[in-house]
Short mmCIF file of C-alpha atoms in Angstrom, two decimals:
data_model
loop_
_atom_site.label_atom_id
_atom_site.label_comp_id
_atom_site.label_asym_id
_atom_site.label_seq_id
_atom_site.Cartn_x
_atom_site.Cartn_y
_atom_site.Cartn_z
CA MET A 29 -34.33 24.06 6.02
CA ALA A 30 -38.05 23.37 6.50
CA ASN A 31 -38.82 20.01 7.83
CA LEU A 32 -35.32 18.96 8.45
CA THR A 33 -35.05 15.48 9.27
CA PHE A 34 -31.94 13.14 10.42
CA GLY A 35 -30.44 9.70 9.79
CA ALA A 36 -27.30 7.93 10.66
CA GLY A 37 -25.23 4.85 9.70
CA ILE A 38 -26.14 1.84 11.68
CA TRP A 39 -22.32 1.27 12.51
CA ALA A 40 -22.37 4.19 15.15
CA PHE A 41 -24.51 1.97 17.56
CA GLY A 42 -22.29 -1.38 16.97
CA ARG A 43 -19.11 -2.67 18.16
CA ILE A 44 -16.14 -0.12 16.78
CA VAL A 45 -12.73 -1.77 16.09
CA ASP A 46 -9.37 0.19 15.28
CA ARG A 47 -5.82 -1.54 14.35
CA TYR A 48 -4.94 -1.30 17.96
CA ALA A 49 -7.70 -1.82 20.31
CA THR A 50 -8.66 -5.21 17.78
CA ASP A 51 -10.92 -6.04 20.69
CA GLY A 52 -13.12 -3.25 20.02
CA TYR A 53 -14.44 -0.23 21.82
CA GLY A 54 -17.67 -0.73 23.73
CA PRO A 55 -19.77 -4.19 23.79
CA GLU A 56 -20.70 -6.32 20.86
CA ARG A 57 -24.48 -5.57 20.05
CA SER A 58 -27.19 -7.41 18.27
CA THR A 59 -28.84 -5.79 15.12
CA ALA A 60 -31.99 -5.34 17.56
CA ALA A 61 -29.88 -3.70 19.97
CA MET A 62 -28.26 -1.18 18.01
CA LEU A 63 -31.75 -0.09 16.49
CA GLU A 64 -33.27 0.24 19.80
CA LEU A 65 -30.09 2.48 20.87
CA ALA A 66 -30.82 4.59 17.22
CA ALA A 67 -34.44 4.74 18.41
CA ARG A 68 -33.23 6.60 21.41
CA VAL A 69 -31.47 9.41 19.52
CA ASP A 70 -34.04 12.62 19.65
CA GLY A 71 -34.96 13.70 15.92
CA LEU A 72 -33.18 10.22 14.35
CA GLU A 73 -35.62 8.53 11.92
CA HIS A 74 -33.40 7.08 9.13
CA LEU A 75 -30.71 4.66 9.04
CA ASP A 76 -28.16 3.38 6.75
CA ILE A 77 -27.96 -0.40 7.18
CA ASN A 78 -25.21 -2.73 6.41
CA PHE A 79 -25.89 -6.16 4.70
CA PRO A 80 -25.33 -8.98 5.47
CA PHE A 81 -26.57 -8.21 8.77
CA THR A 82 -24.70 -8.71 11.97
CA GLU A 83 -26.34 -11.87 12.35
CA ASP A 84 -26.14 -14.48 9.27
CA ASP A 85 -29.78 -16.02 9.99
CA LEU A 86 -31.27 -12.53 10.29
CA ALA A 87 -33.75 -11.78 7.80
CA PRO A 88 -34.73 -8.66 5.68
CA LYS A 89 -38.31 -8.91 6.86
CA SER A 90 -37.57 -9.50 10.30
CA VAL A 91 -35.16 -6.12 10.21
CA ALA A 92 -37.96 -4.41 8.44
CA ALA A 93 -40.48 -5.25 11.60
CA MET A 94 -37.88 -4.18 14.03
CA LEU A 95 -37.73 -0.72 12.33
CA ASP A 96 -41.56 -0.49 11.96
CA GLY A 97 -41.94 -1.26 15.56
CA LEU A 98 -39.26 1.60 16.57
CA GLY A 99 -40.80 4.33 14.45
CA LEU A 100 -37.49 4.36 12.00
CA ARG A 101 -37.14 3.83 8.43
CA ALA A 102 -34.15 2.49 6.43
CA ARG A 103 -32.90 5.43 4.09
CA ALA A 104 -29.97 3.06 2.42
CA VAL A 105 -28.65 -0.62 2.51
CA THR A 106 -24.56 -0.51 2.31
CA PRO A 107 -23.28 -4.17 1.33
CA HIS A 108 -20.06 -5.15 2.88
CA LEU A 109 -17.78 -4.98 -0.28
CA TYR A 110 -14.82 -3.76 2.08
CA THR A 111 -14.01 -6.92 4.46
CA ARG A 112 -11.29 -9.33 4.58
CA ALA A 113 -12.95 -11.36 1.56
CA PHE A 114 -12.36 -8.15 -0.55
CA ALA A 115 -8.89 -7.34 0.97
CA ARG A 116 -7.45 -7.13 -2.82
CA GLY A 117 -10.47 -5.41 -4.01
CA ALA A 118 -14.07 -5.99 -4.80
CA PHE A 119 -15.12 -4.63 -8.32
CA THR A 120 -11.12 -4.76 -8.85
CA ASN A 121 -10.07 -7.83 -7.31
CA PRO A 122 -7.51 -9.76 -9.76
CA ASP A 123 -9.71 -12.87 -9.08
CA PRO A 124 -12.58 -13.18 -11.22
CA ALA A 125 -14.43 -15.37 -8.77
CA VAL A 126 -13.99 -12.47 -5.95
CA ARG A 127 -15.33 -9.81 -8.30
CA ARG A 128 -18.32 -11.84 -8.90
CA ALA A 129 -19.10 -12.52 -5.22
CA ALA A 130 -18.81 -8.91 -4.81
CA LYS A 131 -21.29 -8.50 -7.53
CA ASP A 132 -23.54 -11.45 -5.83
CA ARG A 133 -23.41 -9.46 -2.84
CA VAL A 134 -24.84 -6.15 -4.18
CA HIS A 135 -27.80 -8.28 -5.70
CA ALA A 136 -28.65 -9.81 -2.47
CA ALA A 137 -28.54 -6.33 -0.74
CA VAL A 138 -30.80 -5.05 -3.64
CA GLU A 139 -33.33 -7.56 -2.71
CA ALA A 140 -32.74 -6.83 1.13
CA ALA A 141 -33.38 -3.16 0.23
CA ARG A 142 -36.60 -3.97 -1.39
CA GLU A 143 -37.82 -5.64 1.86
CA LEU A 144 -36.57 -2.54 3.80
CA ASP A 145 -37.96 0.06 1.55
CA ALA A 146 -34.88 1.61 1.28
CA GLY A 147 -34.21 4.78 -0.73
CA TYR A 148 -30.99 3.57 -2.10
CA VAL A 149 -28.14 1.00 -2.34
CA LYS A 150 -24.72 2.35 -1.51
CA PHE A 151 -21.16 1.27 -3.02
CA TRP A 152 -18.26 1.98 -0.76
CA PRO A 153 -15.80 0.19 -2.63
CA GLY A 154 -13.26 1.03 0.19
CA GLN A 155 -10.55 -1.87 -0.94
CA ASP A 156 -10.76 -1.01 -4.48
CA GLY A 157 -7.52 0.76 -5.66
CA PHE A 158 -3.82 0.39 -4.69
CA ASP A 159 -1.26 0.93 -1.99
CA ILE A 160 2.30 1.44 -3.71
CA PRO A 161 3.88 2.94 -7.06
CA GLY A 162 3.86 0.17 -9.63
CA GLN A 163 1.59 -2.36 -8.06
CA ALA A 164 -1.48 -1.73 -10.29
CA ASP A 165 -2.61 -1.32 -13.74
CA TYR A 166 -4.44 2.07 -13.28
CA PRO A 167 -6.47 1.74 -16.82
CA GLN A 168 -7.49 -1.81 -15.83
CA LEU A 169 -8.74 -0.70 -12.36
CA TRP A 170 -10.53 2.16 -14.12
CA GLU A 171 -12.21 0.07 -16.40
CA LEU A 172 -13.26 -2.91 -14.09
CA THR A 173 -14.68 -0.01 -11.77
CA VAL A 174 -16.85 1.32 -14.43
CA GLU A 175 -17.71 -2.19 -15.85
CA ALA A 176 -19.10 -3.29 -12.50
CA LEU A 177 -21.02 -0.21 -11.91
CA GLY A 178 -22.68 -0.22 -15.12
CA GLU A 179 -23.37 -4.06 -15.18
CA LEU A 180 -25.07 -3.84 -11.75
CA ALA A 181 -27.04 -0.54 -12.11
CA THR A 182 -28.32 -2.17 -15.46
CA ALA A 183 -29.68 -5.14 -13.70
CA HIS A 184 -31.58 -3.50 -11.46
CA PRO A 185 -33.01 -0.44 -12.94
CA GLU A 186 -35.58 0.39 -10.54
CA THR A 187 -33.25 0.65 -7.88
CA GLN A 188 -31.14 3.84 -7.07
CA PHE A 189 -27.15 3.20 -6.61
CA ALA A 190 -25.09 5.79 -4.87
CA ILE A 191 -21.27 5.99 -4.62
CA GLU A 192 -19.62 7.30 -1.58
CA TYR A 193 -16.36 8.27 -2.64
CA LYS A 194 -13.19 8.64 -0.35
CA PRO A 195 -9.54 9.02 -0.93
CA LYS A 196 -7.72 6.53 1.25
CA GLU A 197 -8.74 4.15 3.82
CA PRO A 198 -8.43 1.15 4.02
CA ARG A 199 -6.75 1.09 0.70
CA VAL A 200 -4.18 3.55 0.59
CA GLN A 201 -5.51 5.14 -2.54
CA ILE A 202 -8.86 3.94 -3.58
CA THR A 203 -9.65 4.42 -7.09
CA LEU A 204 -13.05 6.63 -6.73
CA GLY A 205 -11.24 9.03 -4.28
CA ASN A 206 -12.88 12.47 -4.98
CA ALA A 207 -16.13 14.13 -6.41
CA ALA A 208 -14.72 14.42 -10.20
CA LYS A 209 -13.27 10.88 -10.86
CA THR A 210 -16.69 9.63 -9.19
CA LEU A 211 -18.54 11.92 -11.77
CA LEU A 212 -16.47 10.78 -14.64
CA ALA A 213 -16.87 6.90 -13.77
CA ILE A 214 -20.51 7.17 -13.60
CA GLN A 215 -20.37 9.18 -16.95
CA GLU A 216 -18.53 6.22 -18.43
CA ALA A 217 -21.03 3.64 -16.79
CA GLY A 218 -23.92 5.50 -18.68
CA VAL A 219 -26.52 4.55 -16.58
CA ASP A 220 -29.69 6.93 -15.01
CA ASN A 221 -29.97 5.21 -11.70
CA LEU A 222 -26.39 5.68 -10.26
CA GLY A 223 -25.62 8.79 -8.19
CA ILE A 224 -23.28 10.09 -5.37
CA VAL A 225 -23.42 10.03 -1.44
CA LEU A 226 -21.49 13.21 -0.63
CA ASP A 227 -19.80 12.82 2.39
CA PHE A 228 -18.67 15.97 4.25
CA GLY A 229 -15.64 14.41 6.00
CA HIS A 230 -14.61 12.46 2.78
CA SER A 231 -14.45 15.71 0.91
CA LEU A 232 -12.57 17.03 3.53
CA MET A 233 -9.78 14.28 3.14
CA ALA A 234 -10.01 14.71 -0.58
CA GLY A 235 -8.84 18.04 -0.18
CA GLU A 236 -12.14 19.70 -1.34
CA ALA A 237 -14.30 22.42 -0.12
CA PRO A 238 -17.29 20.35 0.73
CA ALA A 239 -20.11 23.02 -0.21
CA GLU A 240 -18.54 23.21 -3.51
CA ALA A 241 -18.52 19.42 -4.41
CA LEU A 242 -22.14 19.27 -3.01
CA GLN A 243 -23.17 21.61 -5.49
CA LEU A 244 -20.96 19.98 -8.31
CA VAL A 245 -22.51 16.75 -7.86
CA HIS A 246 -25.90 18.50 -7.94
CA ARG A 247 -25.12 20.41 -11.18
CA HIS A 248 -24.74 17.44 -12.74
CA GLY A 249 -27.76 15.57 -11.32
CA ARG A 250 -25.86 13.07 -9.25
CA LEU A 251 -26.65 14.12 -5.55
CA VAL A 252 -28.44 11.12 -4.07
CA SER A 253 -27.43 11.75 -0.37
CA ALA A 254 -25.58 14.14 2.12
CA GLU A 255 -23.51 13.07 5.12
CA LEU A 256 -22.44 15.23 7.76
CA ASN A 257 -19.53 14.44 10.40
CA ASP A 258 -16.05 16.25 10.72
CA ASN A 259 -12.47 15.34 10.86
CA TRP A 260 -8.92 16.87 11.09
CA ARG A 261 -8.50 16.23 7.08
CA GLY A 262 -5.89 14.05 7.58
CA TRP A 263 -7.98 10.71 8.34
CA ASP A 264 -11.43 9.83 8.68
CA ASP A 265 -12.12 10.61 12.16
CA ASP A 266 -15.98 10.80 11.84
CA LEU A 267 -16.12 13.41 14.44
CA PRO A 268 -19.23 15.05 15.76
CA VAL A 269 -20.69 17.66 13.36
CA ALA A 270 -18.88 20.97 13.18
CA SER A 271 -16.49 20.06 16.37
CA VAL A 272 -13.40 21.38 13.67
CA HIS A 273 -14.83 22.78 10.72
CA LEU A 274 -17.55 24.94 11.81
CA PHE A 275 -17.54 27.57 9.01
CA GLU A 276 -16.98 24.81 6.33
CA THR A 277 -20.24 23.00 8.11
CA LEU A 278 -22.19 26.15 8.21
CA GLU A 279 -21.41 26.44 4.39
CA PHE A 280 -22.45 23.24 3.51
CA LEU A 281 -25.78 23.85 5.07
CA LEU A 282 -26.30 26.93 3.28
CA ALA A 283 -25.27 24.91 0.23
CA LEU A 284 -28.10 22.30 0.76
CA ARG A 285 -30.72 25.59 1.18
CA ARG A 286 -29.57 26.62 -2.10
CA ILE A 287 -30.10 23.56 -4.07
CA GLY A 288 -33.50 22.95 -2.11
CA TRP A 289 -32.44 19.85 -0.53
CA THR A 290 -35.24 17.72 1.31
CA GLN A 291 -34.13 14.47 1.87
CA PRO A 292 -32.86 13.29 5.46
CA VAL A 293 -29.19 14.68 6.57
CA LEU A 294 -27.41 11.73 7.31
CA LEU A 295 -24.68 11.46 10.21
CA ASP A 296 -21.67 9.12 9.43
CA GLN A 297 -20.08 8.68 13.03
CA PHE A 298 -17.75 6.64 14.60
CA PRO A 299 -18.08 7.31 18.58
CA PHE A 300 -15.08 5.33 19.58
CA ARG A 301 -14.89 6.51 23.17
CA GLU A 302 -18.20 8.40 23.65
CA ASP A 303 -21.88 7.46 24.02
CA PRO A 304 -23.46 6.73 20.75
CA VAL A 305 -26.58 8.19 21.58
CA GLU A 306 -25.10 11.12 23.05
CA ALA A 307 -22.75 11.88 20.53
CA LEU A 308 -25.42 11.59 17.52
CA SER A 309 -27.67 13.61 19.57
CA HIS A 310 -25.35 16.44 19.89
CA SER A 311 -24.54 16.22 16.28
CA ILE A 312 -28.46 16.65 15.62
CA ARG A 313 -28.50 19.56 18.14
CA THR A 314 -25.79 21.10 16.55
CA ILE A 315 -26.97 21.05 12.94
CA ARG A 316 -30.40 22.48 14.16
CA ARG A 317 -28.41 25.44 16.10
CA LEU A 318 -26.60 26.25 12.70
CA ASP A 319 -29.73 25.55 11.00
CA ALA A 320 -31.06 28.71 12.76
CA VAL A 321 -27.85 30.57 12.00
CA CYS A 322 -28.44 30.01 8.28
CA GLU A 323 -31.70 31.67 8.90
CA ARG A 324 -29.95 34.72 10.00
CA VAL A 325 -27.47 34.96 7.29
CA ASP A 326 -28.08 37.96 4.99
CA LEU A 327 -28.02 36.04 1.38
CA ASP A 328 -28.03 39.42 -0.45
CA ALA A 329 -25.48 40.62 1.26
CA LEU A 330 -23.64 37.42 0.92
CA ARG A 331 -24.23 37.02 -2.88
CA GLU A 332 -23.05 40.65 -3.22
CA ALA A 333 -19.75 39.86 -1.53
CA GLN A 334 -19.46 36.79 -3.47
CA ASP A 335 -19.99 38.37 -6.76
CA ARG A 336 -17.13 40.62 -5.79
CA GLN A 337 -14.92 37.76 -4.49
CA ASP A 338 -14.51 39.78 -1.17
CA ALA A 339 -13.46 37.36 1.28
CA VAL A 340 -13.56 40.12 4.12
CA ALA A 341 -17.26 41.13 3.18
CA ALA A 342 -18.12 37.52 3.23
CA GLN A 343 -16.56 36.58 6.24
CA ARG A 344 -18.38 39.65 8.00
CA VAL A 345 -21.65 38.66 6.93
CA LEU A 346 -21.06 34.94 8.13
CA TRP A 347 -19.56 36.06 11.42
CA SER A 348 -22.51 38.45 11.79
CA ALA A 349 -25.19 35.71 11.73
CA VAL A 350 -22.93 33.51 13.94
#
């Protein structure tokens, strides 16, 4: 792709915690320290930044100045809607006061996004869902979700919002768990400024072909951002790009070319045991290599094979380029 640019979630440079190493992998880092590490990744220009920031007293204007000083830009702001305060849900919490607190956090994130000149505000309602059969009134969860999405998008018509769907974790079953359900929720919300972040790894977990999901979301005019990483399909491992699914990644990049994607490609990685600068630099190098492979794909031959649904012929075309 011409002028391929890259971004990443700021969390890749922070202290990563799982349910076993509760003391975290690596040192605890300030926002400034995370930004400085991000600036060391060759080719990284954009960041998805969590809100509230690591330091409670840190103002958006200060973060904007840090970004500017390091030659970085805010691609997105992601409000924390999945922390302990929202353990029983954010938009779908049974307590109306907690639901209101979740919406208030989004309102504050919109203000931060304005200060940072971010492209969109991302919803990742990972606690909205259920854990065991019989626990939840499914229509009620859906109605609360759609209502919140519509209310927030309507309150800020000048702001682009985007949902990053995921089938599970931290909830065992997340309400917005795949591309089709998320598109339905957006359709019911009835707003124009709400779209989807297509996370490659989340799509794998959902049992989708990520390239198919990407083009479906694009077909409906709802593709706001594309994120790359990898996993073994069973869990959100957030591994380096193409470390497991080489051909699915190649197909995803070909799909981005096909739809004329010109926005940054974001990396959503969690380098638990690796140096974050090297882990993300490796992914950018990998994407650039695969982009060169895309240049060598005989698109006419591939389309002819696809028109016949000839799996072996299509594989020959891809392998020839690799």
